[in-house]
Amino acid sequence: DVKVTQSSRYLVKRTGEKVFLECVQDMDHENMFWYRQDPGLGLRLIYFSYDVKMKEKGDIPEGYSVSREKKERFSLILESASTNQTSMYLCASSIILSGRNTQYFGPGTRLTVL
Amino acid sequence: SQQGEEDPQALSIQEGENATMNCSYKTSINNLQWYRQNSGRGLVHLILIRSNEREKHSGRLRVTLDTSKKSSSLLITASRAADTASYFCATGGTGANSKLTFGKGITLSVRP
């Protein structure tokens, strides 16, 4: 079974702090994604990566950056956390196989910025 | 940008009844997927239907796809209290990438 883990289930940070959210997958997937989920807005893609050291902006990249130094690890960075970044953050990974691009999700990190 | 839109936003049924959820989308797709999310958890993939398929089954799940109407439906038969969750449709594009675009989700409550 694919396993995607996220470094924290719950995180509380203060405005202006630098925040690192880590995601690790164990199935050698090329693709990794970061989403945020807010009530009434569904899942919105922040950044994604197709390969090591490669990144592409999603729909809402402002205020975030990412790092992918190793294939299994994709980090989301909030350079200076703000209260409007309080949200549920979901990481996912996928591999395209026979045209299927099913995503496997981690359990999520609920981030509160005070 | 949101591609899939689910309907209804919320659904409450009695255990044993069938639950039907709908998804509409706007642009051409390679496939359409349904995911489930239990409260406060990550999403779990349920079923994928390709653009050249019309119907697919998996256990108590039945998915249909009508590309002419750009719509899909997810039917859960003989629902159980444990089916209570949020359900999302996600569309995969025809381009050479693996992104999915998720809808806002449907909250299903199954009363025991």
PDB file of C-alpha atoms in Angstrom:
ATOM      1  CA  ASP A   1       0.000   0.000   0.000  1.00  0.00           C
ATOM      2  CA  VAL A   2       1.111   3.512  -0.743  1.00  0.00           C
ATOM      3  CA  LYS A   3       1.904   5.462   2.333  1.00  0.00           C
ATOM      4  CA  VAL A   4       2.051   9.226   2.457  1.00  0.00           C
ATOM      5  CA  THR A   5       2.990  10.741   5.778  1.00  0.00           C
ATOM      6  CA  GLN A   6       2.954  14.328   6.946  1.00  0.00           C
ATOM      7  CA  SER A   7       5.183  15.602   9.705  1.00  0.00           C
ATOM      8  CA  SER A   8       2.456  16.932  11.993  1.00  0.00           C
ATOM      9  CA  ARG A   9      -1.296  16.432  12.387  1.00  0.00           C
ATOM     10  CA  TYR A  10      -1.746  19.719  14.234  1.00  0.00           C
ATOM     11  CA  LEU A  11       0.489  22.781  14.269  1.00  0.00           C
ATOM     12  CA  VAL A  12       0.121  26.165  15.943  1.00  0.00           C
ATOM     13  CA  LYS A  13       2.386  29.010  14.863  1.00  0.00           C
ATOM     14  CA  ARG A  14       2.558  32.756  15.344  1.00  0.00           C
ATOM     15  CA  THR A  15       2.238  35.403  12.668  1.00  0.00           C
ATOM     16  CA  GLY A  16       5.562  36.052  10.966  1.00  0.00           C
ATOM     17  CA  GLU A  17       7.089  32.671  11.811  1.00  0.00           C
ATOM     18  CA  LYS A  18       8.655  30.508   9.114  1.00  0.00           C
ATOM     19  CA  VAL A  19       6.763  27.237   8.878  1.00  0.00           C
ATOM     20  CA  PHE A  20       7.874  23.966   7.326  1.00  0.00           C
ATOM     21  CA  LEU A  21       5.403  21.252   6.431  1.00  0.00           C
ATOM     22  CA  GLU A  22       7.000  17.977   5.434  1.00  0.00           C
ATOM     23  CA  CYS A  23       5.559  15.209   3.312  1.00  0.00           C
ATOM     24  CA  VAL A  24       7.125  11.823   2.626  1.00  0.00           C
ATOM     25  CA  GLN A  25       5.905   9.050   0.334  1.00  0.00           C
ATOM     26  CA  ASP A  26       7.277   5.539   0.176  1.00  0.00           C
ATOM     27  CA  MET A  27       6.208   4.376  -3.286  1.00  0.00           C
ATOM     28  CA  ASP A  28       8.778   6.056  -5.515  1.00  0.00           C
ATOM     29  CA  HIS A  29       6.124   8.310  -7.072  1.00  0.00           C
ATOM     30  CA  GLU A  30       7.364  11.012  -9.423  1.00  0.00           C
ATOM     31  CA  ASN A  31       4.565  13.461  -8.719  1.00  0.00           C
ATOM     32  CA  MET A  32       3.842  15.224  -5.459  1.00  0.00           C
ATOM     33  CA  PHE A  33       1.307  17.894  -4.603  1.00  0.00           C
ATOM     34  CA  TRP A  34       0.410  20.346  -1.862  1.00  0.00           C
ATOM     35  CA  TYR A  35      -3.192  21.468  -1.397  1.00  0.00           C
ATOM     36  CA  ARG A  36      -4.973  23.556   1.145  1.00  0.00           C
ATOM     37  CA  GLN A  37      -8.553  22.829   2.099  1.00  0.00           C
ATOM     38  CA  ASP A  38     -10.931  25.430   3.480  1.00  0.00           C
ATOM     39  CA  PRO A  39     -14.662  25.181   4.220  1.00  0.00           C
ATOM     40  CA  GLY A  40     -16.727  26.044   1.173  1.00  0.00           C
ATOM     41  CA  LEU A  41     -13.666  26.264  -1.081  1.00  0.00           C
ATOM     42  CA  GLY A  42     -12.737  22.618  -1.478  1.00  0.00           C
ATOM     43  CA  LEU A  43      -9.156  21.625  -2.315  1.00  0.00           C
ATOM     44  CA  ARG A  44      -6.948  24.203  -3.939  1.00  0.00           C
ATOM     45  CA  LEU A  45      -3.597  23.322  -5.428  1.00  0.00           C
ATOM     46  CA  ILE A  46      -0.669  25.318  -4.052  1.00  0.00           C
ATOM     47  CA  TYR A  47       2.356  23.751  -5.736  1.00  0.00           C
ATOM     48  CA  PHE A  48       3.280  20.488  -7.374  1.00  0.00           C
ATOM     49  CA  SER A  49       6.390  18.712  -8.499  1.00  0.00           C
ATOM     50  CA  TYR A  50       7.058  16.195 -11.269  1.00  0.00           C
ATOM     51  CA  ASP A  51      10.603  15.371 -10.340  1.00  0.00           C
ATOM     52  CA  VAL A  52      13.406  16.105  -7.938  1.00  0.00           C
ATOM     53  CA  LYS A  53      14.306  19.799  -7.832  1.00  0.00           C
ATOM     54  CA  MET A  54      11.393  20.574 -10.097  1.00  0.00           C
ATOM     55  CA  LYS A  55       8.363  22.609  -9.033  1.00  0.00           C
ATOM     56  CA  GLU A  56       5.400  24.260 -10.630  1.00  0.00           C
ATOM     57  CA  LYS A  57       2.916  26.751  -9.277  1.00  0.00           C
ATOM     58  CA  GLY A  58      -0.622  25.655  -8.707  1.00  0.00           C
ATOM     59  CA  ASP A  59      -3.666  27.862  -8.388  1.00  0.00           C
ATOM     60  CA  ILE A  60      -2.726  29.692  -5.172  1.00  0.00           C
ATOM     61  CA  PRO A  61       1.084  29.799  -4.752  1.00  0.00           C
ATOM     62  CA  GLU A  62       1.292  33.260  -3.192  1.00  0.00           C
ATOM     63  CA  GLY A  63       2.863  33.221   0.246  1.00  0.00           C
ATOM     64  CA  TYR A  64       4.244  29.697  -0.187  1.00  0.00           C
ATOM     65  CA  SER A  65       7.345  28.033  -1.540  1.00  0.00           C
ATOM     66  CA  VAL A  66       8.343  24.379  -1.891  1.00  0.00           C
ATOM     67  CA  SER A  67      11.415  22.227  -1.924  1.00  0.00           C
ATOM     68  CA  ARG A  68      12.009  18.803  -3.404  1.00  0.00           C
ATOM     69  CA  GLU A  69      15.589  17.723  -2.834  1.00  0.00           C
ATOM     70  CA  LYS A  70      14.796  14.005  -2.738  1.00  0.00           C
ATOM     71  CA  LYS A  71      12.208  12.063  -4.690  1.00  0.00           C
ATOM     72  CA  GLU A  72      10.330  10.881  -1.631  1.00  0.00           C
ATOM     73  CA  ARG A  73      10.115  14.213   0.169  1.00  0.00           C
ATOM     74  CA  PHE A  74       8.201  17.385  -0.716  1.00  0.00           C
ATOM     75  CA  SER A  75       8.266  20.307   1.677  1.00  0.00           C
ATOM     76  CA  LEU A  76       5.906  23.261   1.830  1.00  0.00           C
ATOM     77  CA  ILE A  77       7.321  26.444   3.297  1.00  0.00           C
ATOM     78  CA  LEU A  78       5.439  29.434   4.623  1.00  0.00           C
ATOM     79  CA  GLU A  79       8.128  32.109   4.640  1.00  0.00           C
ATOM     80  CA  SER A  80       6.219  34.413   6.980  1.00  0.00           C
ATOM     81  CA  ALA A  81       3.031  32.870   8.263  1.00  0.00           C
ATOM     82  CA  SER A  82      -0.123  34.951   8.281  1.00  0.00           C
ATOM     83  CA  THR A  83      -3.510  34.336   9.870  1.00  0.00           C
ATOM     84  CA  ASN A  84      -5.119  33.794   6.452  1.00  0.00           C
ATOM     85  CA  GLN A  85      -2.897  30.739   6.034  1.00  0.00           C
ATOM     86  CA  THR A  86      -4.751  28.971   8.833  1.00  0.00           C
ATOM     87  CA  SER A  87      -6.047  25.915   7.029  1.00  0.00           C
ATOM     88  CA  MET A  88      -5.876  22.170   6.518  1.00  0.00           C
ATOM     89  CA  TYR A  89      -2.877  21.268   4.356  1.00  0.00           C
ATOM     90  CA  LEU A  90      -2.951  18.049   2.371  1.00  0.00           C
ATOM     91  CA  CYS A  91      -0.052  16.408   0.591  1.00  0.00           C
ATOM     92  CA  ALA A  92      -0.518  13.845  -2.170  1.00  0.00           C
ATOM     93  CA  SER A  93       1.602  11.769  -4.500  1.00  0.00           C
ATOM     94  CA  SER A  94       0.881   9.996  -7.763  1.00  0.00           C
ATOM     95  CA  ILE A  95       2.352   8.100 -10.643  1.00  0.00           C
ATOM     96  CA  ILE A  96       0.929   8.027 -14.115  1.00  0.00           C
ATOM     97  CA  LEU A  97       0.367   4.396 -15.040  1.00  0.00           C
ATOM     98  CA  SER A  98      -1.659   3.375 -18.092  1.00  0.00           C
ATOM     99  CA  GLY A  99      -3.176   6.832 -18.174  1.00  0.00           C
ATOM    100  CA  ARG A 100      -4.266   6.654 -14.541  1.00  0.00           C
ATOM    101  CA  ASN A 101      -3.173   9.498 -12.296  1.00  0.00           C
ATOM    102  CA  THR A 102      -4.746   8.476  -9.010  1.00  0.00           C
ATOM    103  CA  GLN A 103      -3.501  10.541  -6.100  1.00  0.00           C
ATOM    104  CA  TYR A 104      -2.661   9.163  -2.667  1.00  0.00           C
ATOM    105  CA  PHE A 105      -3.117  11.544   0.206  1.00  0.00           C
ATOM    106  CA  GLY A 106      -1.493  12.005   3.560  1.00  0.00           C
ATOM    107  CA  PRO A 107      -3.617  12.488   6.704  1.00  0.00           C
ATOM    108  CA  GLY A 108      -3.346  16.279   6.573  1.00  0.00           C
ATOM    109  CA  THR A 109      -1.844  18.958   8.801  1.00  0.00           C
ATOM    110  CA  ARG A 110      -4.201  21.382  10.466  1.00  0.00           C
ATOM    111  CA  LEU A 111      -2.252  24.617  10.794  1.00  0.00           C
ATOM    112  CA  THR A 112      -3.407  27.460  12.998  1.00  0.00           C
ATOM    113  CA  VAL A 113      -1.616  30.797  12.723  1.00  0.00           C
ATOM    114  CA  LEU A 114      -2.223  33.110  15.665  1.00  0.00           C
TER     115      LEU A 114
ATOM    116  CA  SER B   1      -9.919  27.213 -11.089  1.00  0.00           C
ATOM    117  CA  GLN B   2     -12.598  24.739 -10.053  1.00  0.00           C
ATOM    118  CA  GLN B   3     -13.376  22.225 -12.779  1.00  0.00           C
ATOM    119  CA  GLY B   4     -15.769  19.815 -11.100  1.00  0.00           C
ATOM    120  CA  GLU B   5     -18.859  20.931  -9.284  1.00  0.00           C
ATOM    121  CA  GLU B   6     -20.717  18.452  -7.158  1.00  0.00           C
ATOM    122  CA  ASP B   7     -24.424  18.416  -6.518  1.00  0.00           C
ATOM    123  CA  PRO B   8     -26.041  18.446  -4.006  1.00  0.00           C
ATOM    124  CA  GLN B   9     -23.745  20.146  -1.505  1.00  0.00           C
ATOM    125  CA  ALA B  10     -25.177  18.041   1.307  1.00  0.00           C
ATOM    126  CA  LEU B  11     -27.210  14.871   1.424  1.00  0.00           C
ATOM    127  CA  SER B  12     -28.847  13.139   4.381  1.00  0.00           C
ATOM    128  CA  ILE B  13     -30.337   9.680   4.012  1.00  0.00           C
ATOM    129  CA  GLN B  14     -31.395   6.722   6.103  1.00  0.00           C
ATOM    130  CA  GLU B  15     -29.208   3.659   6.419  1.00  0.00           C
ATOM    131  CA  GLY B  16     -30.084   1.161   3.699  1.00  0.00           C
ATOM    132  CA  GLU B  17     -31.128   3.812   1.173  1.00  0.00           C
ATOM    133  CA  ASN B  18     -29.163   4.602  -1.966  1.00  0.00           C
ATOM    134  CA  ALA B  19     -27.157   7.815  -2.230  1.00  0.00           C
ATOM    135  CA  THR B  20     -26.695   9.536  -5.571  1.00  0.00           C
ATOM    136  CA  MET B  21     -24.179  12.328  -6.011  1.00  0.00           C
ATOM    137  CA  ASN B  22     -23.551  14.268  -9.195  1.00  0.00           C
ATOM    138  CA  CYS B  23     -20.570  16.051 -10.651  1.00  0.00           C
ATOM    139  CA  SER B  24     -20.414  18.413 -13.623  1.00  0.00           C
ATOM    140  CA  TYR B  25     -17.292  19.698 -15.304  1.00  0.00           C
ATOM    141  CA  LYS B  26     -16.437  22.187 -18.003  1.00  0.00           C
ATOM    142  CA  THR B  27     -13.543  21.084 -20.198  1.00  0.00           C
ATOM    143  CA  SER B  28     -12.417  17.881 -21.893  1.00  0.00           C
ATOM    144  CA  ILE B  29     -11.092  15.257 -19.562  1.00  0.00           C
ATOM    145  CA  ASN B  30      -8.933  12.158 -19.669  1.00  0.00           C
ATOM    146  CA  ASN B  31     -10.606  10.606 -16.664  1.00  0.00           C
ATOM    147  CA  LEU B  32     -12.839  11.419 -13.734  1.00  0.00           C
ATOM    148  CA  GLN B  33     -12.228  10.170 -10.216  1.00  0.00           C
ATOM    149  CA  TRP B  34     -14.204  10.070  -7.003  1.00  0.00           C
ATOM    150  CA  TYR B  35     -12.586  10.417  -3.598  1.00  0.00           C
ATOM    151  CA  ARG B  36     -13.876  10.127  -0.076  1.00  0.00           C
ATOM    152  CA  GLN B  37     -12.769  12.077   2.996  1.00  0.00           C
ATOM    153  CA  ASN B  38     -13.644  11.173   6.545  1.00  0.00           C
ATOM    154  CA  SER B  39     -13.813  14.099   8.927  1.00  0.00           C
ATOM    155  CA  GLY B  40     -10.413  15.648   9.540  1.00  0.00           C
ATOM    156  CA  ARG B  41      -8.532  13.102   7.437  1.00  0.00           C
ATOM    157  CA  GLY B  42      -6.923  12.892   4.015  1.00  0.00           C
ATOM    158  CA  LEU B  43      -8.753  11.879   0.859  1.00  0.00           C
ATOM    159  CA  VAL B  44      -8.995   8.269  -0.236  1.00  0.00           C
ATOM    160  CA  HIS B  45      -9.430   7.265  -3.861  1.00  0.00           C
ATOM    161  CA  LEU B  46     -12.636   5.348  -4.566  1.00  0.00           C
ATOM    162  CA  ILE B  47     -12.954   4.830  -8.285  1.00  0.00           C
ATOM    163  CA  LEU B  48     -11.686   6.118 -11.633  1.00  0.00           C
ATOM    164  CA  ILE B  49     -13.609   6.163 -14.885  1.00  0.00           C
ATOM    165  CA  ARG B  50     -11.894   6.944 -18.160  1.00  0.00           C
ATOM    166  CA  SER B  51     -13.368   9.277 -20.754  1.00  0.00           C
ATOM    167  CA  ASN B  52     -14.113   6.359 -23.096  1.00  0.00           C
ATOM    168  CA  GLU B  53     -16.041   4.452 -20.407  1.00  0.00           C
ATOM    169  CA  ARG B  54     -19.689   4.980 -19.564  1.00  0.00           C
ATOM    170  CA  GLU B  55     -20.163   2.997 -16.385  1.00  0.00           C
ATOM    171  CA  LYS B  56     -18.019   1.341 -13.772  1.00  0.00           C
ATOM    172  CA  HIS B  57     -18.712  -0.665 -10.632  1.00  0.00           C
ATOM    173  CA  SER B  58     -16.738  -1.339  -7.504  1.00  0.00           C
ATOM    174  CA  GLY B  59     -18.529  -3.133  -4.691  1.00  0.00           C
ATOM    175  CA  ARG B  60     -21.472  -0.941  -3.652  1.00  0.00           C
ATOM    176  CA  LEU B  61     -20.246   1.910  -5.834  1.00  0.00           C
ATOM    177  CA  ARG B  62     -21.473   2.628  -9.328  1.00  0.00           C
ATOM    178  CA  VAL B  63     -20.095   5.497 -11.373  1.00  0.00           C
ATOM    179  CA  THR B  64     -21.451   6.753 -14.667  1.00  0.00           C
ATOM    180  CA  LEU B  65     -19.915   9.236 -17.059  1.00  0.00           C
ATOM    181  CA  ASP B  66     -21.670  11.183 -19.790  1.00  0.00           C
ATOM    182  CA  THR B  67     -19.047  13.119 -21.723  1.00  0.00           C
ATOM    183  CA  SER B  68     -21.668  14.737 -23.964  1.00  0.00           C
ATOM    184  CA  LYS B  69     -23.239  16.345 -20.892  1.00  0.00           C
ATOM    185  CA  LYS B  70     -19.918  16.691 -19.086  1.00  0.00           C
ATOM    186  CA  SER B  71     -21.335  15.024 -16.020  1.00  0.00           C
ATOM    187  CA  SER B  72     -20.809  12.034 -13.768  1.00  0.00           C
ATOM    188  CA  SER B  73     -22.762  10.422 -10.982  1.00  0.00           C
ATOM    189  CA  LEU B  74     -21.696   8.307  -8.033  1.00  0.00           C
ATOM    190  CA  LEU B  75     -24.247   5.897  -6.631  1.00  0.00           C
ATOM    191  CA  ILE B  76     -23.703   4.219  -3.268  1.00  0.00           C
ATOM    192  CA  THR B  77     -26.175   1.396  -2.816  1.00  0.00           C
ATOM    193  CA  ALA B  78     -27.468   0.105   0.507  1.00  0.00           C
ATOM    194  CA  SER B  79     -25.753   2.884   2.425  1.00  0.00           C
ATOM    195  CA  ARG B  80     -24.301   2.354   5.877  1.00  0.00           C
ATOM    196  CA  ALA B  81     -23.611   4.761   8.714  1.00  0.00           C
ATOM    197  CA  ALA B  82     -19.904   4.244   7.970  1.00  0.00           C
ATOM    198  CA  ASP B  83     -20.429   5.835   4.530  1.00  0.00           C
ATOM    199  CA  THR B  84     -20.874   9.183   6.276  1.00  0.00           C
ATOM    200  CA  ALA B  85     -18.116  11.338   4.792  1.00  0.00           C
ATOM    201  CA  SER B  86     -17.405  14.017   2.212  1.00  0.00           C
ATOM    202  CA  TYR B  87     -17.168  12.922  -1.403  1.00  0.00           C
ATOM    203  CA  PHE B  88     -15.204  14.743  -4.073  1.00  0.00           C
ATOM    204  CA  CYS B  89     -15.056  14.372  -7.815  1.00  0.00           C
ATOM    205  CA  ALA B  90     -11.768  15.168  -9.522  1.00  0.00           C
ATOM    206  CA  THR B  91     -11.040  15.545 -13.198  1.00  0.00           C
ATOM    207  CA  GLY B  92      -7.809  14.709 -14.936  1.00  0.00           C
ATOM    208  CA  GLY B  93      -7.012  16.754 -18.013  1.00  0.00           C
ATOM    209  CA  THR B  94      -6.001  15.641 -21.487  1.00  0.00           C
ATOM    210  CA  GLY B  95      -2.660  17.398 -21.347  1.00  0.00           C
ATOM    211  CA  ALA B  96       0.632  15.764 -20.528  1.00  0.00           C
ATOM    212  CA  ASN B  97       0.420  16.337 -16.803  1.00  0.00           C
ATOM    213  CA  SER B  98      -0.932  14.533 -13.810  1.00  0.00           C
ATOM    214  CA  LYS B  99      -2.832  17.325 -12.117  1.00  0.00           C
ATOM    215  CA  LEU B 100      -6.333  16.770 -10.875  1.00  0.00           C
ATOM    216  CA  THR B 101      -8.892  19.472 -10.304  1.00  0.00           C
ATOM    217  CA  PHE B 102     -11.196  18.812  -7.364  1.00  0.00           C
ATOM    218  CA  GLY B 103     -14.723  19.972  -6.751  1.00  0.00           C
ATOM    219  CA  LYS B 104     -15.867  21.423  -3.456  1.00  0.00           C
ATOM    220  CA  GLY B 105     -17.318  18.172  -2.215  1.00  0.00           C
ATOM    221  CA  ILE B 106     -20.611  16.699  -1.059  1.00  0.00           C
ATOM    222  CA  THR B 107     -21.278  16.002   2.596  1.00  0.00           C
ATOM    223  CA  LEU B 108     -23.129  12.730   2.978  1.00  0.00           C
ATOM    224  CA  SER B 109     -24.780  11.850   6.279  1.00  0.00           C
ATOM    225  CA  VAL B 110     -26.208   8.378   6.696  1.00  0.00           C
ATOM    226  CA  ARG B 111     -28.543   8.109   9.676  1.00  0.00           C
ATOM    227  CA  PRO B 112     -28.516   4.785  11.498  1.00  0.00           C
TER     228      PRO B 112
END
